[in-house]
Short mmCIF file of C-alpha atoms in Angstrom, two decimals:
data_model
loop_
_atom_site.label_atom_id
_atom_site.label_comp_id
_atom_site.label_asym_id
_atom_site.label_seq_id
_atom_site.Cartn_x
_atom_site.Cartn_y
_atom_site.Cartn_z
CA MET L 1 15.26 -42.06 42.28
CA ALA L 2 15.52 -44.39 44.75
CA ASN L 3 19.61 -44.78 44.58
CA LEU L 4 19.67 -41.55 46.61
CA GLU L 5 21.31 -42.09 50.22
CA PHE L 6 18.16 -41.37 52.42
CA GLN L 7 19.33 -41.02 56.21
CA VAL L 8 16.60 -41.38 59.37
CA TYR L 9 16.81 -40.81 62.97
CA ASN L 10 16.81 -44.01 64.87
CA THR L 11 15.36 -43.05 67.83
CA MET L 12 16.86 -47.29 69.30
CA THR L 13 19.83 -46.69 68.19
CA LYS L 14 20.25 -42.98 68.40
CA GLN L 15 21.71 -41.48 65.54
CA LYS L 16 21.30 -41.27 61.94
CA GLU L 17 21.78 -44.34 59.21
CA ILE L 18 21.22 -44.92 55.99
CA PHE L 19 17.43 -46.81 55.18
CA LYS L 20 17.53 -49.08 53.62
CA PRO L 21 14.25 -51.64 53.59
CA LYS L 22 14.04 -54.81 54.31
CA GLU L 23 12.81 -55.52 51.07
CA PRO L 24 14.44 -53.70 47.98
CA GLY L 25 11.65 -51.46 46.19
CA LYS L 26 9.18 -52.36 49.04
CA VAL L 27 8.98 -50.06 52.80
CA GLY L 28 6.87 -51.88 55.17
CA MET L 29 5.01 -48.60 57.61
CA TYR L 30 3.45 -48.59 60.53
CA ILE L 31 2.82 -45.63 62.22
CA CYS L 32 0.16 -46.11 66.29
CA GLY L 33 -2.98 -43.80 65.66
CA ILE L 34 -5.39 -41.53 67.21
CA THR L 35 -7.53 -43.39 70.63
CA ALA L 36 -10.37 -42.26 68.49
CA TYR L 37 -13.27 -40.62 71.82
CA ASP L 38 -12.91 -37.19 71.30
CA TYR L 39 -12.37 -34.26 67.73
CA SER L 40 -8.24 -34.19 67.40
CA HIS L 41 -6.20 -32.02 68.50
CA ILE L 42 -3.00 -30.32 66.66
CA GLY L 43 -0.66 -32.18 69.07
CA HIS L 44 -2.43 -35.28 66.45
CA ALA L 45 -1.55 -33.37 63.66
CA ARG L 46 1.97 -32.98 64.07
CA VAL L 47 2.33 -36.53 63.71
CA TYR L 48 0.42 -37.49 61.03
CA VAL L 49 1.41 -34.65 58.77
CA ALA L 50 5.41 -35.34 60.11
CA PHE L 51 4.23 -38.83 59.05
CA ASP L 52 2.58 -37.67 55.81
CA VAL L 53 5.79 -36.05 54.68
CA LEU L 54 7.74 -38.89 55.12
CA TYR L 55 5.31 -41.21 53.22
CA ARG L 56 5.49 -39.06 50.62
CA TYR L 57 8.62 -39.08 50.34
CA LEU L 58 9.07 -42.72 50.23
CA LEU L 59 6.77 -42.63 46.78
CA TYR L 60 8.89 -40.48 46.29
CA LEU L 61 12.21 -42.18 46.13
CA GLY L 62 9.91 -45.31 43.67
CA LEU L 63 9.53 -47.88 46.46
CA GLU L 64 6.82 -49.34 46.92
CA VAL L 65 5.11 -48.89 50.65
CA ASN L 66 2.65 -50.07 52.78
CA TYR L 67 1.65 -47.88 54.65
CA VAL L 68 -0.60 -48.76 57.59
CA ARG L 69 -2.24 -46.75 60.61
CA ASN L 70 -4.40 -47.68 63.25
CA PHE L 71 -7.40 -46.72 65.52
CA THR L 72 -8.21 -47.61 68.66
CA ASP L 73 -11.00 -48.03 69.43
CA VAL L 74 -11.68 -49.60 72.85
CA ASP L 75 -9.71 -47.86 75.12
CA ASP L 76 -10.63 -46.99 79.13
CA LYS L 77 -11.23 -43.50 77.82
CA ILE L 78 -13.34 -44.14 75.75
CA ILE L 79 -15.25 -45.94 77.38
CA ARG L 80 -16.10 -43.16 79.45
CA ARG L 81 -16.23 -40.85 77.13
CA ALA L 82 -19.36 -43.15 75.91
CA ASN L 83 -20.82 -43.61 79.12
CA GLU L 84 -20.42 -40.27 80.04
CA LEU L 85 -22.58 -39.26 76.38
CA GLY L 86 -25.03 -42.35 76.69
CA GLU L 87 -23.91 -43.54 73.10
CA ASP L 88 -22.55 -47.03 73.14
CA PRO L 89 -18.36 -47.20 72.60
CA ILE L 90 -17.62 -48.35 69.44
CA SER L 91 -20.48 -45.62 67.70
CA LEU L 92 -18.85 -43.25 69.28
CA SER L 93 -14.61 -44.50 68.00
CA GLY L 94 -16.40 -45.17 64.91
CA ARG L 95 -18.28 -41.28 65.05
CA PHE L 96 -15.01 -39.68 66.32
CA SER L 97 -12.70 -42.00 63.34
CA GLN L 98 -14.51 -40.46 61.01
CA GLU L 99 -14.06 -37.26 62.35
CA PHE L 100 -10.30 -37.60 62.11
CA LEU L 101 -9.22 -38.89 58.69
CA LYS L 102 -12.09 -34.25 57.45
CA ASP L 103 -8.95 -32.92 59.06
CA MET L 104 -6.22 -35.80 57.63
CA ASP L 105 -8.05 -35.55 54.21
CA ASP L 106 -8.60 -30.80 55.29
CA LEU L 107 -4.50 -31.00 56.31
CA GLY L 108 -3.65 -32.81 52.77
CA CYS L 109 -2.22 -35.50 54.36
CA LEU L 110 -2.89 -39.84 52.11
CA ARG L 111 -5.00 -42.47 53.08
CA PRO L 112 -2.60 -44.74 54.80
CA THR L 113 -2.21 -48.55 52.31
CA GLN L 114 -4.28 -50.29 55.24
CA GLU L 115 -6.53 -48.32 58.80
CA PRO L 116 -7.06 -51.76 61.28
CA ARG L 117 -9.07 -50.70 64.33
CA VAL L 118 -8.68 -52.89 67.31
CA SER L 119 -12.20 -54.36 67.53
CA GLU L 120 -11.90 -55.91 64.57
CA HIS L 121 -9.08 -57.77 65.71
CA MET L 122 -9.29 -59.24 68.06
CA ASP L 123 -8.53 -62.65 66.97
CA GLN L 124 -6.06 -61.85 65.70
CA ILE L 125 -4.83 -59.81 69.37
CA ARG L 126 -5.41 -63.53 71.24
CA ALA L 127 -3.83 -65.68 69.18
CA MET L 128 0.08 -63.09 70.14
CA ILE L 129 -1.29 -63.45 73.60
CA ALA L 130 -1.20 -66.59 73.32
CA GLN L 131 1.36 -67.04 71.95
CA ILE L 132 3.12 -64.95 74.62
CA ILE L 133 1.35 -67.71 77.57
CA GLU L 134 2.69 -70.32 75.74
CA ASN L 135 5.80 -68.91 75.16
CA ASP L 136 6.20 -68.55 79.54
CA CYS L 137 6.23 -64.37 78.85
CA ALA L 138 2.21 -63.57 80.47
CA TYR L 139 0.07 -64.60 83.25
CA THR L 140 -2.79 -64.39 84.20
CA VAL L 141 -5.07 -63.29 87.51
CA ASP L 142 -8.39 -63.40 87.76
CA GLY L 143 -9.52 -63.89 83.62
CA ASP L 144 -6.53 -60.84 83.17
CA VAL L 145 -3.52 -61.84 82.11
CA TYR L 146 -0.02 -60.00 82.56
CA PHE L 147 2.90 -58.78 80.85
CA SER L 148 5.85 -60.29 82.93
CA VAL L 149 8.75 -58.03 81.93
CA ASP L 150 11.32 -59.76 84.09
CA LYS L 151 10.82 -62.22 81.65
CA PHE L 152 12.07 -59.63 78.43
CA PRO L 153 16.69 -58.83 79.79
CA ASP L 154 15.99 -56.54 76.44
CA TYR L 155 13.47 -54.38 78.52
CA GLY L 156 14.02 -50.94 78.09
CA ARG L 157 16.50 -50.53 75.27
CA LEU L 158 14.17 -48.23 73.17
CA SER L 159 13.89 -45.12 75.99
CA GLY L 160 17.41 -46.56 77.74
CA ARG L 161 15.03 -46.49 80.76
CA LYS L 162 16.12 -49.41 83.93
CA LEU L 163 13.65 -51.24 84.06
CA GLU L 164 14.48 -50.99 88.61
CA ASP L 165 13.83 -46.78 87.31
CA ASN L 166 10.36 -47.97 85.86
CA ARG L 167 6.80 -47.18 86.64
CA ALA L 168 3.47 -49.04 86.52
CA GLY L 169 1.76 -48.15 83.07
CA GLU L 170 0.79 -45.09 83.23
CA ARG L 171 -3.27 -45.41 82.40
CA VAL L 172 -3.40 -48.23 84.85
CA ALA L 173 -3.07 -47.70 88.91
CA ILE L 174 -0.69 -49.91 90.16
CA ASP L 175 -1.36 -53.15 91.17
CA SER L 176 -0.65 -55.22 93.92
CA ARG L 177 -1.32 -59.11 91.69
CA LYS L 178 1.28 -58.24 89.46
CA ARG L 179 4.76 -59.72 90.42
CA ASN L 180 6.33 -56.81 89.24
CA PRO L 181 4.74 -53.34 89.02
CA ALA L 182 5.13 -52.22 85.63
CA ASP L 183 4.61 -55.80 84.41
CA PHE L 184 1.07 -54.71 81.46
CA ALA L 185 -2.08 -55.80 80.96
CA LEU L 186 -2.51 -57.74 77.57
CA TRP L 187 -5.80 -58.61 78.25
CA LYS L 188 -8.09 -57.03 80.64
CA ALA L 189 -10.98 -59.08 81.94
CA ALA L 190 -15.14 -57.93 81.82
CA LYS L 191 -16.34 -54.96 84.06
CA PRO L 192 -20.15 -54.31 83.75
CA GLY L 193 -20.79 -52.14 81.43
CA GLU L 194 -17.89 -52.06 79.04
CA PRO L 195 -17.90 -53.17 75.53
CA SER L 196 -15.86 -57.64 76.10
CA TRP L 197 -14.80 -60.43 73.76
CA ASP L 198 -14.74 -63.81 74.42
CA SER L 199 -11.15 -65.30 75.62
CA PRO L 200 -9.28 -68.43 76.93
CA TRP L 201 -8.87 -66.05 79.74
CA GLY L 202 -12.69 -65.30 80.19
CA PRO L 203 -15.13 -62.25 78.36
CA GLY L 204 -12.89 -59.14 78.23
CA ARG L 205 -10.47 -56.57 76.46
CA PRO L 206 -7.33 -56.23 74.99
CA GLY L 207 -5.22 -53.74 77.00
CA TRP L 208 -3.21 -50.82 74.77
CA HIS L 209 -0.67 -52.16 74.22
CA ILE L 210 -1.32 -55.25 72.90
CA GLU L 211 -3.33 -54.46 69.80
CA CYS L 212 -1.35 -52.19 67.96
CA SER L 213 1.80 -55.28 67.68
CA ALA L 214 -0.65 -57.63 66.85
CA MET L 215 -1.58 -55.53 63.83
CA SER L 216 2.06 -54.53 62.98
CA ALA L 217 2.28 -58.15 62.65
CA HIS L 218 -0.83 -59.25 60.89
CA TYR L 219 -0.03 -56.47 58.04
CA LEU L 220 3.33 -56.69 57.74
CA THR L 221 4.62 -59.27 59.35
CA SER L 222 7.03 -59.75 62.59
CA SER L 223 9.93 -57.78 60.48
CA PHE L 224 9.46 -54.17 59.04
CA ASP L 225 10.97 -51.36 57.92
CA ILE L 226 8.84 -48.44 59.62
CA HIS L 227 7.65 -48.01 63.51
CA GLY L 228 6.75 -44.30 64.53
CA GLY L 229 4.60 -41.92 66.27
CA GLY L 230 4.99 -39.24 68.90
CA MET L 231 7.49 -39.29 71.48
CA ASP L 232 5.67 -39.62 74.30
CA LEU L 233 4.25 -43.03 73.51
CA ILE L 234 7.83 -44.17 73.03
CA PHE L 235 8.24 -45.14 76.74
CA PRO L 236 5.82 -46.78 77.48
CA HIS L 237 4.02 -47.91 74.04
CA HIS L 238 6.56 -47.98 72.21
CA GLU L 239 8.37 -49.60 75.18
CA ASN L 240 6.12 -52.18 76.20
CA GLU L 241 5.18 -53.82 71.96
CA ILE L 242 9.23 -53.93 71.41
CA ALA L 243 8.62 -56.41 73.74
CA GLN L 244 5.72 -58.20 73.14
CA SER L 245 6.23 -58.95 70.05
CA CYS L 246 9.44 -60.55 70.28
CA ALA L 247 8.47 -62.61 73.20
CA ALA L 248 5.05 -63.73 70.76
CA CYS L 249 7.86 -64.05 68.34
CA LEU L 250 11.77 -63.93 68.30
CA SER L 251 12.60 -62.28 64.80
CA SER L 252 10.47 -60.37 65.80
CA LYS L 253 11.80 -57.33 64.56
CA VAL L 254 11.36 -53.66 63.32
CA GLY L 255 14.36 -51.59 61.18
CA TYR L 256 13.93 -47.87 61.83
CA TRP L 257 11.97 -46.15 64.55
CA MET L 258 10.31 -42.53 64.23
CA HIS L 259 9.53 -39.97 66.06
CA ASN L 260 8.48 -36.56 65.94
CA GLY L 261 8.24 -33.88 68.43
CA PHE L 262 5.74 -32.20 70.79
CA VAL L 263 3.23 -29.62 70.05
CA THR L 264 4.34 -27.15 72.79
CA GLN L 265 2.87 -23.87 73.75
CA ASN L 266 4.56 -21.89 75.87
CA ASN L 267 6.93 -24.54 76.48
CA GLU L 268 4.97 -27.09 77.85
CA LYS L 269 4.23 -29.95 75.88
CA MET L 270 0.27 -29.30 75.26
CA SER L 271 -1.56 -32.22 75.48
CA LYS L 272 -5.34 -32.53 76.44
CA SER L 273 -4.67 -34.09 80.14
CA LEU L 274 -3.00 -30.62 80.66
CA GLY L 275 -6.69 -29.05 79.17
CA ASN L 276 -3.98 -26.32 76.80
CA PHE L 277 -4.19 -28.17 73.14
CA PHE L 278 -6.53 -26.86 69.90
CA THR L 279 -8.27 -29.31 67.89
CA ILE L 280 -8.19 -28.41 64.12
CA ARG L 281 -10.90 -27.97 63.76
CA GLU L 282 -10.93 -25.14 65.92
CA VAL L 283 -7.56 -23.43 64.44
CA THR L 284 -9.12 -24.50 60.78
CA LYS L 285 -11.64 -22.53 61.21
CA GLN L 286 -10.12 -20.03 62.27
CA TYR L 287 -7.23 -20.15 59.51
CA HIS L 288 -6.20 -22.68 55.91
CA PRO L 289 -5.57 -25.89 56.51
CA LEU L 290 -2.95 -25.26 54.32
CA ALA L 291 -0.73 -22.87 56.84
CA LEU L 292 -1.12 -25.03 59.43
CA ARG L 293 0.38 -28.41 57.70
CA TYR L 294 2.46 -24.95 57.10
CA PHE L 295 2.90 -24.88 60.26
CA LEU L 296 3.82 -27.71 61.68
CA MET L 297 6.35 -28.35 59.06
CA SER L 298 7.53 -24.91 59.60
CA THR L 299 10.26 -27.30 62.33
CA HIS L 300 12.35 -30.20 61.94
CA TYR L 301 10.09 -32.76 62.60
CA ARG L 302 11.64 -34.62 65.67
CA SER L 303 11.51 -30.55 67.30
CA PRO L 304 8.76 -29.34 69.56
CA VAL L 305 7.15 -26.35 67.55
CA ASN L 306 5.63 -23.84 69.74
CA TYR L 307 2.20 -23.05 69.46
CA SER L 308 1.58 -19.44 68.50
CA ILE L 309 -1.27 -16.66 66.90
CA SER L 310 1.99 -15.24 64.88
CA GLN L 311 3.44 -17.73 64.36
CA LEU L 312 0.36 -19.30 62.25
CA ASP L 313 0.31 -15.68 61.03
CA ASN L 314 4.26 -16.17 59.01
CA ALA L 315 2.79 -19.37 57.73
CA SER L 316 -0.90 -17.88 56.07
CA PHE L 317 1.71 -14.91 54.74
CA GLU L 318 3.71 -18.28 53.52
CA VAL L 319 1.18 -19.89 52.40
CA LEU L 320 -0.37 -17.00 50.91
CA THR L 321 3.00 -15.66 49.22
CA LEU L 322 3.15 -19.13 47.34
CA TYR L 323 -0.24 -19.84 45.84
CA ARG L 324 -0.94 -15.16 44.23
CA ALA L 325 2.93 -16.17 42.79
CA LEU L 326 1.98 -19.54 41.10
CA HIS L 327 -3.03 -18.26 40.68
CA ASN L 328 -0.12 -14.87 39.46
CA CYS L 329 2.33 -17.61 36.78
CA GLU L 330 -0.89 -20.04 35.36
CA VAL L 331 -2.32 -16.21 34.43
CA ALA L 332 0.09 -14.73 32.70
CA LEU L 333 0.34 -17.72 30.61
CA SER L 334 -1.83 -18.98 30.36
CA PRO L 335 -2.15 -16.33 26.57
CA PHE L 336 0.77 -17.85 25.67
CA GLN L 337 0.14 -21.73 25.81
CA LYS L 338 -3.70 -21.03 24.52
CA GLU L 339 -1.75 -19.66 21.07
CA ASN L 340 1.16 -22.20 21.08
CA LEU L 341 -0.96 -24.62 21.96
CA THR L 342 -1.18 -26.28 18.06
CA ASP L 343 2.96 -25.55 18.03
CA VAL L 344 5.24 -28.35 18.04
CA ALA L 345 7.19 -26.85 19.94
CA ALA L 346 4.94 -26.31 23.25
CA GLN L 347 4.26 -29.55 23.10
CA ASN L 348 8.21 -30.39 23.92
CA ALA L 349 8.29 -27.53 26.14
CA GLN L 350 10.40 -30.23 28.72
CA THR L 351 13.58 -29.49 25.64
CA ALA L 352 12.58 -25.88 24.51
CA ARG L 353 15.37 -24.02 25.44
CA ILE L 354 15.45 -22.30 28.67
CA THR L 355 17.61 -18.92 30.24
CA PRO L 356 20.00 -20.35 32.15
CA ALA L 357 19.24 -17.89 35.70
CA ALA L 358 15.70 -20.26 35.38
CA GLN L 359 17.93 -23.68 34.86
CA LYS L 360 19.83 -23.07 37.68
CA CYS L 361 16.51 -21.86 39.98
CA ILE L 362 15.81 -25.26 38.80
CA ASP L 363 19.82 -27.08 39.12
CA ARG L 364 18.58 -25.32 43.29
CA LEU L 365 14.89 -25.88 44.13
CA ARG L 366 15.86 -29.81 42.73
CA SER L 367 19.38 -30.11 44.96
CA ASP L 368 18.25 -28.56 47.46
CA PHE L 369 15.46 -31.15 47.91
CA GLU L 370 17.52 -34.10 47.43
CA ALA L 371 19.83 -33.12 49.91
CA LYS L 372 17.61 -31.92 52.71
CA MET L 373 14.99 -34.15 52.42
CA ALA L 374 18.05 -37.57 52.03
CA ASP L 375 19.66 -35.53 55.85
CA ASP L 376 15.97 -36.95 57.81
CA LEU L 377 13.77 -34.87 56.61
CA HIS L 378 15.22 -31.06 56.53
CA VAL L 379 11.95 -29.71 55.19
CA VAL L 380 12.25 -25.97 56.44
CA ASP L 381 15.38 -26.11 54.81
CA ILE L 382 13.75 -26.44 51.68
CA LEU L 383 10.83 -24.34 52.62
CA ASN L 384 13.26 -20.90 53.41
CA GLY L 385 15.54 -21.84 51.00
CA ALA L 386 15.53 -22.88 47.49
CA LEU L 387 11.88 -22.70 47.61
CA LYS L 388 11.35 -19.32 48.60
CA GLU L 389 13.98 -18.12 46.41
CA SER L 390 11.88 -19.92 43.32
CA LEU L 391 9.19 -18.02 44.45
CA THR L 392 11.51 -14.50 43.40
CA PHE L 393 12.23 -16.14 39.98
CA ILE L 394 8.99 -16.69 39.42
CA ASN L 395 8.08 -13.08 40.44
CA SER L 396 10.55 -11.39 39.13
CA SER L 397 9.94 -13.40 35.67
CA LEU L 398 6.70 -12.53 35.24
CA GLY L 399 7.92 -8.33 36.29
CA LEU L 400 10.02 -9.00 32.89
CA LEU L 401 7.47 -10.72 30.78
CA LYS L 402 5.06 -8.22 32.35
CA LYS L 403 7.51 -5.78 30.48
CA LYS L 404 8.36 -7.30 26.94
CA GLN L 405 4.64 -7.53 26.85
CA LYS L 406 4.08 -4.22 26.67
CA GLN L 407 7.51 -3.91 24.09
CA GLN L 408 5.66 -6.37 21.70
CA GLN L 409 8.45 -8.32 22.19
CA LYS L 410 7.20 -12.46 22.24
CA GLN L 411 10.25 -14.31 23.16
CA PRO L 412 9.59 -18.65 24.83
CA SER L 413 13.32 -18.38 26.42
CA PRO L 414 10.32 -15.77 29.14
CA ILE L 415 7.74 -18.35 28.34
CA GLN L 416 8.93 -21.75 28.77
CA SER L 417 11.44 -20.66 31.83
CA LEU L 418 8.68 -20.03 33.71
CA VAL L 419 6.85 -22.60 32.25
CA ARG L 420 9.23 -25.36 33.59
CA VAL L 421 9.90 -23.46 36.94
CA GLU L 422 6.66 -23.49 37.30
CA LYS L 423 5.91 -27.59 37.11
CA GLU L 424 9.25 -27.74 39.55
CA VAL L 425 8.11 -25.77 42.05
CA LYS L 426 4.33 -27.83 41.29
CA LYS L 427 6.50 -31.24 41.86
CA ILE L 428 8.50 -30.33 45.51
CA LEU L 429 4.73 -28.92 46.92
CA GLY L 430 2.94 -32.17 45.66
CA VAL L 431 5.68 -33.74 47.40
CA LEU L 432 5.58 -31.75 50.61
CA GLY L 433 1.62 -31.92 50.74
CA LEU L 434 1.29 -28.58 49.52
CA LEU L 435 0.31 -28.76 46.60
CA SER L 436 -3.88 -28.31 47.14
CA SER L 437 -6.54 -29.99 44.68
CA ASN L 438 -9.11 -27.10 44.70
CA THR L 439 -6.42 -23.87 41.98
CA CYS L 440 -4.51 -21.06 43.22
CA SER L 441 -7.83 -18.70 43.15
CA GLU L 442 -9.13 -20.67 44.61
CA ILE L 443 -7.39 -21.10 47.27
CA LEU L 444 -6.44 -16.92 47.59
CA GLN L 445 -10.30 -15.88 47.83
CA GLN L 446 -10.10 -18.87 51.26
CA LEU L 447 -6.96 -17.80 52.58
CA LYS L 448 -8.89 -13.58 52.33
CA GLU L 449 -12.39 -14.80 53.71
CA LYS L 450 -10.60 -16.62 56.92
CA ALA L 451 -8.31 -13.32 57.15
CA LEU L 452 -11.86 -11.59 57.55
CA MET L 453 -12.91 -13.52 59.69
CA ARG L 454 -9.78 -13.68 62.45
CA ALA L 455 -10.00 -9.19 61.96
CA GLY L 456 -13.77 -9.50 62.65
CA LEU L 457 -14.46 -7.59 58.57
CA LYS L 458 -16.24 -8.45 56.19
CA GLU L 459 -15.08 -7.13 52.73
CA GLU L 460 -17.38 -3.77 52.08
CA ASP L 461 -16.96 -2.73 55.23
CA VAL L 462 -13.05 -2.69 54.46
CA LEU L 463 -13.36 -1.34 51.29
CA LEU L 464 -15.98 1.16 53.03
CA MET L 465 -12.98 2.44 54.49
CA ILE L 466 -10.97 2.18 52.48
CA GLU L 467 -12.43 3.88 49.83
CA GLU L 468 -13.50 7.25 52.44
CA ARG L 469 -10.03 6.76 53.91
CA ALA L 470 -8.85 7.80 49.47
CA THR L 471 -11.83 10.94 50.03
CA ALA L 472 -9.83 12.66 52.95
CA ARG L 473 -6.88 12.07 51.38
CA LYS L 474 -7.80 13.73 48.06
CA GLU L 475 -9.25 16.71 50.00
CA LYS L 476 -6.67 17.06 52.48
CA ASP L 477 -8.37 15.56 55.44
CA PHE L 478 -5.13 14.13 56.54
CA LEU L 479 -6.44 14.35 59.92
CA ARG L 480 -9.05 12.02 58.72
CA GLY L 481 -6.77 9.58 56.91
CA ASP L 482 -4.57 9.18 59.26
CA GLN L 483 -7.69 7.84 61.38
CA ILE L 484 -9.66 5.32 59.88
CA ARG L 485 -5.33 3.85 58.46
CA ASP L 486 -5.29 3.74 62.25
CA GLN L 487 -7.94 1.80 62.55
CA LEU L 488 -7.39 -0.30 59.79
CA TYR L 489 -3.75 -0.93 61.98
CA SER L 490 -5.94 -2.11 65.57
CA LYS L 491 -6.96 -4.69 62.80
CA GLY L 492 -2.93 -5.41 62.15
CA ILE L 493 -4.27 -4.06 58.61
CA TYR L 494 -2.02 -2.05 56.51
CA PRO L 495 -3.15 -0.25 54.12
CA GLU L 496 -1.15 0.74 50.99
CA ASP L 497 -1.43 4.02 49.35
CA GLU L 498 -2.50 3.11 46.17
CA GLY L 499 -5.51 3.34 44.90
CA THR L 500 -8.04 1.08 46.73
CA LYS L 501 -5.93 -1.19 46.70
CA LEU L 502 -5.28 -3.40 50.07
CA ARG L 503 -2.78 -4.97 52.64
CA LEU L 504 -3.51 -7.02 54.86
CA GLY L 505 -0.73 -7.88 58.22
CA PHE L 506 -2.23 -9.42 60.85
CA LEU L 507 0.00 -9.58 64.27
CA GLY L 508 -0.23 -11.95 67.64
CA ALA L 509 -1.83 -10.18 69.88
CA GLU L 510 1.48 -9.16 71.65
CA GLU L 511 2.77 -7.18 68.88
CA ARG L 512 -0.46 -5.92 67.92
CA SER L 513 -1.44 -4.61 72.05
CA ASN L 514 2.30 -2.69 71.06
CA TRP L 515 1.85 -1.24 67.73
CA THR L 516 -1.23 0.20 68.86
CA SER L 517 0.04 1.95 72.58
CA CYS L 518 2.95 3.78 69.83
CA THR L 519 1.22 7.45 69.40
CA SER L 520 2.58 7.67 66.39
CA LEU L 521 4.28 5.96 63.40
CA SER L 522 7.66 6.42 63.56
CA ASP L 523 7.62 5.44 67.41
CA ARG L 524 5.38 2.55 66.08
CA PRO L 525 8.29 -0.43 66.17
CA ALA L 526 9.48 -1.47 62.73
CA GLY L 527 8.80 -4.94 62.96
CA ARG L 528 10.13 -7.56 59.94
CA GLY L 529 8.73 -4.82 57.63
CA ASP L 530 4.35 -4.96 56.14
CA LEU L 531 5.88 -7.80 53.22
CA GLN L 532 6.99 -9.67 56.42
CA LEU L 533 3.89 -10.11 58.48
CA GLY L 534 0.80 -12.61 58.84
CA SER L 535 -1.31 -13.25 56.18
CA CYS L 536 -1.07 -10.08 53.95
CA LEU L 537 -3.63 -10.34 50.80
CA ARG L 538 -5.13 -7.18 48.15
CA ILE L 539 -7.91 -6.47 47.92
CA GLU L 540 -8.68 -4.64 45.24
CA SER L 541 -12.34 -2.64 44.19
#
């Protein structure tokens, strides 16, 4: 695996480059973490799902990864929120750090190798500031320490900004004591009611930017492979990190700077400052976490992904389709695997004969996965390409297997073919973080519960409506049957005419309004077709 040429887009050089770790076989990766003062929103989820995919893929390539992701637990926003709630800032931040980890677990993100907190690394921060001062790249004013951007000629090389065009740092007001308005704080003098630590410049706390430079150097040395985060961090945060890191150590270097695109709503960046954000918890209350993860992966990580209910509905449908196929495959293969448990051939399933179609499916999935991932992690192309083709193969093979069972024909070829394709699909899903530790049946049950919740219905209510509709149709009261059907349609539910089987498809509000405003079925928009709509699932009584 490690011989694959993996290309990544480097923000520093503005082009894709072949990834070559500084030390063969090992990767040092630092991803900027959250400022923990509230529940995390789906913009945060985008960042950490994107880099979780990168982390998993590097492991897939056989590389040893030291993945560091920090918690900012000392910050102006944390202090303000703590004062509002009458809580200790470090305690408040610790609480929301734990809530963040719960969200990441729900989204299937692997825990990083290291998760340092600012409050626990004051020694490293003070030492780096002292080194920057000694190298004449920072100055002190009344207990504050500022980095002098004029002393770093390459300032702006990551963002492409010219120094004269830069404004002061986003998190602080312009200070007339600065030698240059673009100078930024490395250390802030203590203020009444704020947490502080002793330092050679007086009691205080670190500025925002210095923490990541100090902690990345501590865990990964001053020269490491990957530094990443959201695009909003390119300036000023990462630009300032480069300046202060190089000022502290001339050999400081990051091999590849990687940044993910924003989550937008109505093509505007989603953020707390704009008030147009949704927390991860708010979304996962209505949608399965796997659906949110799928949605966030449905656009290339460097592109913006536009948040909408219909997009989440589509993601729910895709996850349902995926897990239904896997569940049906497990159920269909279970009796054969039990029968052949002691059979030598079954124990050597990898070498067992499979159909040419199955081999073609496996080869296509594997080659598509490796080619797309190696090209700067084009996950969406995998989801919409060979993975869907593999699910189609599984479903068609299940139909063939069922037909052979009815004809009492038990041939190893279709069984082993399914086993091998299923295994390959699960392997790919594992790298993408879409393979849950829960069983397929548990995932399907959770998807059903979320879908009914969104519709504001209970399962028993839906089944009663289906039964009433079936009775009306049996008594040739088609008007009443159509009325019940339309009631279900208004909730985004699509009943089938096969006994008591039901398929639910949930639309966005605008699409549902367009549908229900039509006076007859023939007038209703064809849309994407029932099988392509939202969170479809089947309830049987």
